[in-house]
PDB file of C-alpha atoms in Angstrom:
ATOM      1  CA  MET A 336     -26.157   3.125   7.532  1.00  0.00           C
ATOM      2  CA  LYS A 337     -23.623   2.414   4.870  1.00  0.00           C
ATOM      3  CA  SER A 338     -22.752  -1.302   4.210  1.00  0.00           C
ATOM      4  CA  VAL A 339     -19.226  -2.766   4.853  1.00  0.00           C
ATOM      5  CA  ASP A 340     -18.358  -2.872   1.309  1.00  0.00           C
ATOM      6  CA  ASP A 341     -19.394   0.933   0.855  1.00  0.00           C
ATOM      7  CA  LEU A 342     -17.201   1.686   3.886  1.00  0.00           C
ATOM      8  CA  VAL A 343     -14.201  -0.424   2.652  1.00  0.00           C
ATOM      9  CA  ASP A 344     -14.502   1.464  -0.520  1.00  0.00           C
ATOM     10  CA  SER A 345     -14.673   4.784   1.267  1.00  0.00           C
ATOM     11  CA  TYR A 346     -11.514   3.786   3.379  1.00  0.00           C
ATOM     12  CA  GLU A 347      -9.444   2.965   0.209  1.00  0.00           C
ATOM     13  CA  ASN A 348     -10.552   6.261  -1.457  1.00  0.00           C
ATOM     14  CA  ALA A 349      -9.810   8.313   1.609  1.00  0.00           C
ATOM     15  CA  VAL A 350      -7.016   6.747   3.847  1.00  0.00           C
ATOM     16  CA  GLY A 351      -5.812   4.937   0.827  1.00  0.00           C
ATOM     17  CA  HIS A 352      -4.955   8.353  -0.933  1.00  0.00           C
ATOM     18  CA  GLY A 353      -3.437   9.926   1.989  1.00  0.00           C
ATOM     19  CA  GLY A 354      -6.518  11.595   3.329  1.00  0.00           C
ATOM     20  CA  GLN A 355      -8.219  11.826   6.653  1.00  0.00           C
ATOM     21  CA  TRP A 356     -11.513   9.761   7.116  1.00  0.00           C
ATOM     22  CA  MET A 357     -14.506  11.249   8.775  1.00  0.00           C
ATOM     23  CA  LEU A 358     -17.161   8.726   9.278  1.00  0.00           C
ATOM     24  CA  GLY A 359     -19.646  11.000  11.160  1.00  0.00           C
ATOM     25  CA  VAL A 360     -20.319   8.625  13.981  1.00  0.00           C
ATOM     26  CA  ALA A 361     -21.519  10.503  17.133  1.00  0.00           C
ATOM     27  CA  PRO A 362     -22.203   9.344  20.678  1.00  0.00           C
ATOM     28  CA  ASP A 363     -25.870   9.003  21.701  1.00  0.00           C
ATOM     29  CA  ASP A 364     -27.635  10.540  24.836  1.00  0.00           C
ATOM     30  CA  ARG A 365     -25.761   7.917  26.876  1.00  0.00           C
ATOM     31  CA  GLY A 366     -22.346   9.315  25.828  1.00  0.00           C
ATOM     32  CA  LEU A 367     -21.928   6.005  23.967  1.00  0.00           C
ATOM     33  CA  LEU A 368     -21.668   5.116  20.187  1.00  0.00           C
ATOM     34  CA  PRO A 369     -25.062   3.686  19.276  1.00  0.00           C
ATOM     35  CA  ASP A 370     -24.932  -0.187  19.356  1.00  0.00           C
ATOM     36  CA  SER A 371     -25.745  -0.349  15.639  1.00  0.00           C
ATOM     37  CA  ASP A 372     -22.923   2.046  14.668  1.00  0.00           C
ATOM     38  CA  ALA A 373     -20.336   0.223  17.096  1.00  0.00           C
ATOM     39  CA  ALA A 374     -21.549  -3.292  15.514  1.00  0.00           C
ATOM     40  CA  ARG A 375     -20.985  -1.801  12.042  1.00  0.00           C
ATOM     41  CA  LEU A 376     -17.478  -0.364  13.098  1.00  0.00           C
ATOM     42  CA  ARG A 377     -16.561  -3.938  14.424  1.00  0.00           C
ATOM     43  CA  GLU A 378     -17.632  -5.492  11.016  1.00  0.00           C
ATOM     44  CA  LEU A 379     -15.561  -2.890   9.318  1.00  0.00           C
ATOM     45  CA  GLY A 380     -12.498  -3.441  11.295  1.00  0.00           C
ATOM     46  CA  ALA A 381     -12.771  -7.206  10.794  1.00  0.00           C
ATOM     47  CA  ALA A 382     -13.266  -6.649   7.115  1.00  0.00           C
ATOM     48  CA  LEU A 383     -10.176  -4.470   6.597  1.00  0.00           C
ATOM     49  CA  ARG A 384      -7.966  -6.968   8.690  1.00  0.00           C
ATOM     50  CA  ARG A 385      -9.167  -9.962   6.468  1.00  0.00           C
ATOM     51  CA  ARG A 386      -8.628  -7.704   3.314  1.00  0.00           C
ATOM     52  CA  TYR A 387      -5.063  -6.738   4.279  1.00  0.00           C
ATOM     53  CA  GLU A 388      -3.846  -9.873   5.947  1.00  0.00           C
ATOM     54  CA  ASN A 389      -2.286 -11.740   3.052  1.00  0.00           C
ATOM     55  CA  ASN A 390       0.616  -9.435   1.973  1.00  0.00           C
ATOM     56  CA  LEU A 391       1.883 -11.311  -1.064  1.00  0.00           C
ATOM     57  CA  VAL A 392       5.393  -9.524  -0.536  1.00  0.00           C
ATOM     58  CA  LYS A 393       6.048 -11.966   2.376  1.00  0.00           C
ATOM     59  CA  GLY A 394       7.157 -14.431  -0.134  1.00  0.00           C
ATOM     60  CA  HIS A 395       9.798 -12.451  -1.853  1.00  0.00           C
ATOM     61  CA  LEU A 396      13.290 -13.649  -2.447  1.00  0.00           C
ATOM     62  CA  PRO A 397      16.188 -12.484  -0.163  1.00  0.00           C
ATOM     63  CA  THR A 398      17.148  -8.851  -0.367  1.00  0.00           C
ATOM     64  CA  ASP A 399      19.736  -6.553   1.115  1.00  0.00           C
ATOM     65  CA  ALA A 400      19.007  -5.090   4.595  1.00  0.00           C
ATOM     66  CA  ASN A 401      17.854  -1.606   3.224  1.00  0.00           C
ATOM     67  CA  VAL A 402      15.273  -3.107   0.829  1.00  0.00           C
ATOM     68  CA  SER A 403      14.055  -5.675   3.678  1.00  0.00           C
ATOM     69  CA  ARG A 404      13.176  -2.698   5.629  1.00  0.00           C
ATOM     70  CA  ALA A 405      10.434  -1.726   3.304  1.00  0.00           C
ATOM     71  CA  LEU A 406       9.099  -5.464   2.878  1.00  0.00           C
ATOM     72  CA  ASP A 407       9.076  -6.571   6.607  1.00  0.00           C
ATOM     73  CA  GLY A 408       5.664  -5.503   7.640  1.00  0.00           C
ATOM     74  CA  ASP A 409       7.102  -3.097  10.420  1.00  0.00           C
ATOM     75  CA  THR A 410       5.985   0.373   9.987  1.00  0.00           C
ATOM     76  CA  ASP A 411       8.752   1.454  12.335  1.00  0.00           C
ATOM     77  CA  THR A 412      11.532   0.692   9.838  1.00  0.00           C
ATOM     78  CA  PHE A 413      11.992   2.176   6.152  1.00  0.00           C
ATOM     79  CA  TRP A 414      14.229   1.693   3.130  1.00  0.00           C
ATOM     80  CA  SER A 415      16.126   4.920   2.090  1.00  0.00           C
ATOM     81  CA  ALA A 416      17.003   5.665  -1.631  1.00  0.00           C
ATOM     82  CA  PRO A 417      20.663   6.628  -2.215  1.00  0.00           C
ATOM     83  CA  THR A 418      21.914   9.850  -0.393  1.00  0.00           C
ATOM     84  CA  GLY A 419      21.242  12.888  -2.522  1.00  0.00           C
ATOM     85  CA  SER A 420      19.066  11.041  -4.938  1.00  0.00           C
ATOM     86  CA  HIS A 421      15.777  12.645  -6.398  1.00  0.00           C
ATOM     87  CA  SER A 422      14.723   9.512  -8.181  1.00  0.00           C
ATOM     88  CA  SER A 423      15.344   5.636  -7.301  1.00  0.00           C
ATOM     89  CA  THR A 424      13.788   2.175  -7.580  1.00  0.00           C
ATOM     90  CA  LEU A 425      13.008  -0.381  -4.949  1.00  0.00           C
ATOM     91  CA  GLU A 426      12.738  -3.860  -6.689  1.00  0.00           C
ATOM     92  CA  VAL A 427      11.294  -7.115  -5.276  1.00  0.00           C
ATOM     93  CA  GLN A 428      11.629 -10.409  -6.747  1.00  0.00           C
ATOM     94  CA  PHE A 429       9.857 -13.698  -6.198  1.00  0.00           C
ATOM     95  CA  PRO A 430      10.721 -17.309  -6.606  1.00  0.00           C
ATOM     96  CA  LYS A 431       7.659 -17.679  -8.988  1.00  0.00           C
ATOM     97  CA  ALA A 432       5.200 -15.246 -10.498  1.00  0.00           C
ATOM     98  CA  ILE A 433       2.391 -13.813  -8.347  1.00  0.00           C
ATOM     99  CA  THR A 434      -0.891 -12.295  -9.411  1.00  0.00           C
ATOM    100  CA  PHE A 435      -1.793  -9.093  -7.638  1.00  0.00           C
ATOM    101  CA  ASP A 436      -4.173  -6.300  -8.189  1.00  0.00           C
ATOM    102  CA  HIS A 437      -3.551  -3.869  -5.183  1.00  0.00           C
ATOM    103  CA  ALA A 438      -0.483  -2.113  -4.095  1.00  0.00           C
ATOM    104  CA  LEU A 439      -0.163  -0.549  -0.497  1.00  0.00           C
ATOM    105  CA  THR A 440       2.841   1.931  -0.200  1.00  0.00           C
ATOM    106  CA  MET A 441       3.693   4.028   2.812  1.00  0.00           C
ATOM    107  CA  GLU A 442       6.191   6.664   3.042  1.00  0.00           C
ATOM    108  CA  TRP A 443       8.418   7.567   6.212  1.00  0.00           C
ATOM    109  CA  LEU A 444       7.352  10.988   7.007  1.00  0.00           C
ATOM    110  CA  THR A 445       9.508  12.228   9.889  1.00  0.00           C
ATOM    111  CA  GLY A 446      11.603  14.260   7.371  1.00  0.00           C
ATOM    112  CA  GLY A 447       8.514  15.296   5.484  1.00  0.00           C
ATOM    113  CA  GLN A 448       6.829  13.904   2.370  1.00  0.00           C
ATOM    114  CA  ARG A 449       9.436  13.416  -0.366  1.00  0.00           C
ATOM    115  CA  VAL A 450       7.768  11.245  -3.236  1.00  0.00           C
ATOM    116  CA  GLN A 451       6.454  13.610  -5.895  1.00  0.00           C
ATOM    117  CA  LYS A 452       5.883  11.023  -8.672  1.00  0.00           C
ATOM    118  CA  TYR A 453       5.974   7.321  -8.646  1.00  0.00           C
ATOM    119  CA  ARG A 454       5.109   4.115 -10.641  1.00  0.00           C
ATOM    120  CA  ILE A 455       4.475   0.490  -9.747  1.00  0.00           C
ATOM    121  CA  GLU A 456       6.046  -1.566 -12.559  1.00  0.00           C
ATOM    122  CA  VAL A 457       6.212  -5.249 -13.336  1.00  0.00           C
ATOM    123  CA  TRP A 458       8.832  -6.838 -15.621  1.00  0.00           C
ATOM    124  CA  GLN A 459       7.040  -8.605 -18.544  1.00  0.00           C
ATOM    125  CA  GLY A 460       8.284  -9.514 -21.921  1.00  0.00           C
ATOM    126  CA  GLY A 461      11.845  -8.339 -21.196  1.00  0.00           C
ATOM    127  CA  GLN A 462      10.730  -4.567 -20.057  1.00  0.00           C
ATOM    128  CA  TRP A 463       9.234  -2.760 -17.349  1.00  0.00           C
ATOM    129  CA  LYS A 464       5.565  -2.212 -17.649  1.00  0.00           C
ATOM    130  CA  THR A 465       3.591   0.436 -15.577  1.00  0.00           C
ATOM    131  CA  VAL A 466       0.503  -0.769 -13.709  1.00  0.00           C
ATOM    132  CA  ALA A 467      -0.070   2.279 -11.576  1.00  0.00           C
ATOM    133  CA  SER A 468       1.215   5.842 -11.486  1.00  0.00           C
ATOM    134  CA  SER A 469       0.485   8.717  -9.337  1.00  0.00           C
ATOM    135  CA  PHE A 470       1.832  11.889  -7.725  1.00  0.00           C
ATOM    136  CA  ALA A 471       2.383  11.299  -3.871  1.00  0.00           C
ATOM    137  CA  ILE A 472       2.694   8.472  -1.492  1.00  0.00           C
ATOM    138  CA  GLY A 473       2.397  10.203   1.952  1.00  0.00           C
ATOM    139  CA  HIS A 474       1.243   8.250   4.800  1.00  0.00           C
ATOM    140  CA  LYS A 475      -0.646   5.558   2.838  1.00  0.00           C
ATOM    141  CA  LYS A 476      -1.406   4.976  -0.759  1.00  0.00           C
ATOM    142  CA  ILE A 477      -3.505   2.211  -2.027  1.00  0.00           C
ATOM    143  CA  ASP A 478      -3.395   1.727  -5.929  1.00  0.00           C
ATOM    144  CA  ARG A 479      -5.997  -0.448  -7.502  1.00  0.00           C
ATOM    145  CA  PHE A 480      -5.377  -1.776 -11.080  1.00  0.00           C
ATOM    146  CA  ASP A 481      -6.297  -4.718 -13.140  1.00  0.00           C
ATOM    147  CA  ALA A 482      -4.705  -8.012 -12.091  1.00  0.00           C
ATOM    148  CA  VAL A 483      -1.356  -8.622 -13.313  1.00  0.00           C
ATOM    149  CA  THR A 484       1.073 -11.498 -12.983  1.00  0.00           C
ATOM    150  CA  ALA A 485       4.866 -10.985 -12.619  1.00  0.00           C
ATOM    151  CA  GLN A 486       8.008 -12.419 -10.766  1.00  0.00           C
ATOM    152  CA  ARG A 487       9.626  -8.899 -10.562  1.00  0.00           C
ATOM    153  CA  ILE A 488       7.894  -5.817  -9.360  1.00  0.00           C
ATOM    154  CA  ARG A 489       9.305  -2.550  -8.672  1.00  0.00           C
ATOM    155  CA  LEU A 490       8.472   0.944  -7.106  1.00  0.00           C
ATOM    156  CA  ASN A 491       9.978   3.535  -9.325  1.00  0.00           C
ATOM    157  CA  ILE A 492      10.261   6.861  -7.576  1.00  0.00           C
ATOM    158  CA  VAL A 493      10.326   9.084 -10.583  1.00  0.00           C
ATOM    159  CA  VAL A 494      10.849  12.311  -8.746  1.00  0.00           C
ATOM    160  CA  SER A 495      11.384  13.176  -5.102  1.00  0.00           C
ATOM    161  CA  SER A 496      12.289  16.393  -3.235  1.00  0.00           C
ATOM    162  CA  GLY A 497      15.042  14.349  -1.455  1.00  0.00           C
ATOM    163  CA  GLU A 498      15.981  10.908  -0.682  1.00  0.00           C
ATOM    164  CA  ALA A 499      12.907   8.758  -0.547  1.00  0.00           C
ATOM    165  CA  ARG A 500      11.996   6.744   2.395  1.00  0.00           C
ATOM    166  CA  ILE A 501       9.586   3.857   2.247  1.00  0.00           C
ATOM    167  CA  ARG A 502       8.033   2.120   5.303  1.00  0.00           C
ATOM    168  CA  GLU A 503       6.100  -0.332   3.482  1.00  0.00           C
ATOM    169  CA  LEU A 504       5.554  -1.751   0.026  1.00  0.00           C
ATOM    170  CA  GLN A 505       2.838  -4.501   0.005  1.00  0.00           C
ATOM    171  CA  LEU A 506       0.949  -6.440  -2.649  1.00  0.00           C
ATOM    172  CA  PHE A 507      -2.450  -7.895  -2.593  1.00  0.00           C
ATOM    173  CA  SER A 508      -4.816  -9.976  -4.503  1.00  0.00           C
ATOM    174  CA  LEU A 509      -8.127  -8.463  -3.443  1.00  0.00           C
ATOM    175  CA  ASP A 510     -10.616  -8.169  -6.222  1.00  0.00           C
ATOM    176  CA  GLY A 511     -10.779 -11.692  -7.568  1.00  0.00           C
ATOM    177  CA  ALA A 512      -7.420 -12.207  -9.077  1.00  0.00           C
ATOM    178  CA  ALA A 513      -5.928 -15.605  -8.868  1.00  0.00           C
ATOM    179  CA  LYS A 514      -3.314 -15.918  -6.179  1.00  0.00           C
TER     180      LYS A 514
END
């Protein structure tokens, strides 16, 4: 049986990269999940809830209504890039610098996946510096990187097939970074 830490890592590398996650847990001869598997799944659920409960974006400075929809923790709302755009940015500012090492981004997929290339960037030393870069967001993307401290963060949609729509942008300090 895999450890909870191994399962969390597997989750972040599967679901956190827009993939399906097959655990291979099957019912026993009673038609129920074996007690040991059910207990491990409860432990996994608790670990994931703990891991992602402290979304640092909650402390952001006020924004317009459009940007707020990507920062509100509600997956039924979304930020929209300008009409007709094929690149855009969603910026978040904080009253003081925060330290984080994970970004969780979710795309609104009702009109299809649109983001083709993006970067997570921080404002440091008078310029934007990339901390993560990839090619698609999809349902859920979890980017891991070395801990970084910044007061301004942005999701830079470098290329999209249409107006990008972002359900959530969340930031976390998960791998020992100071909060």
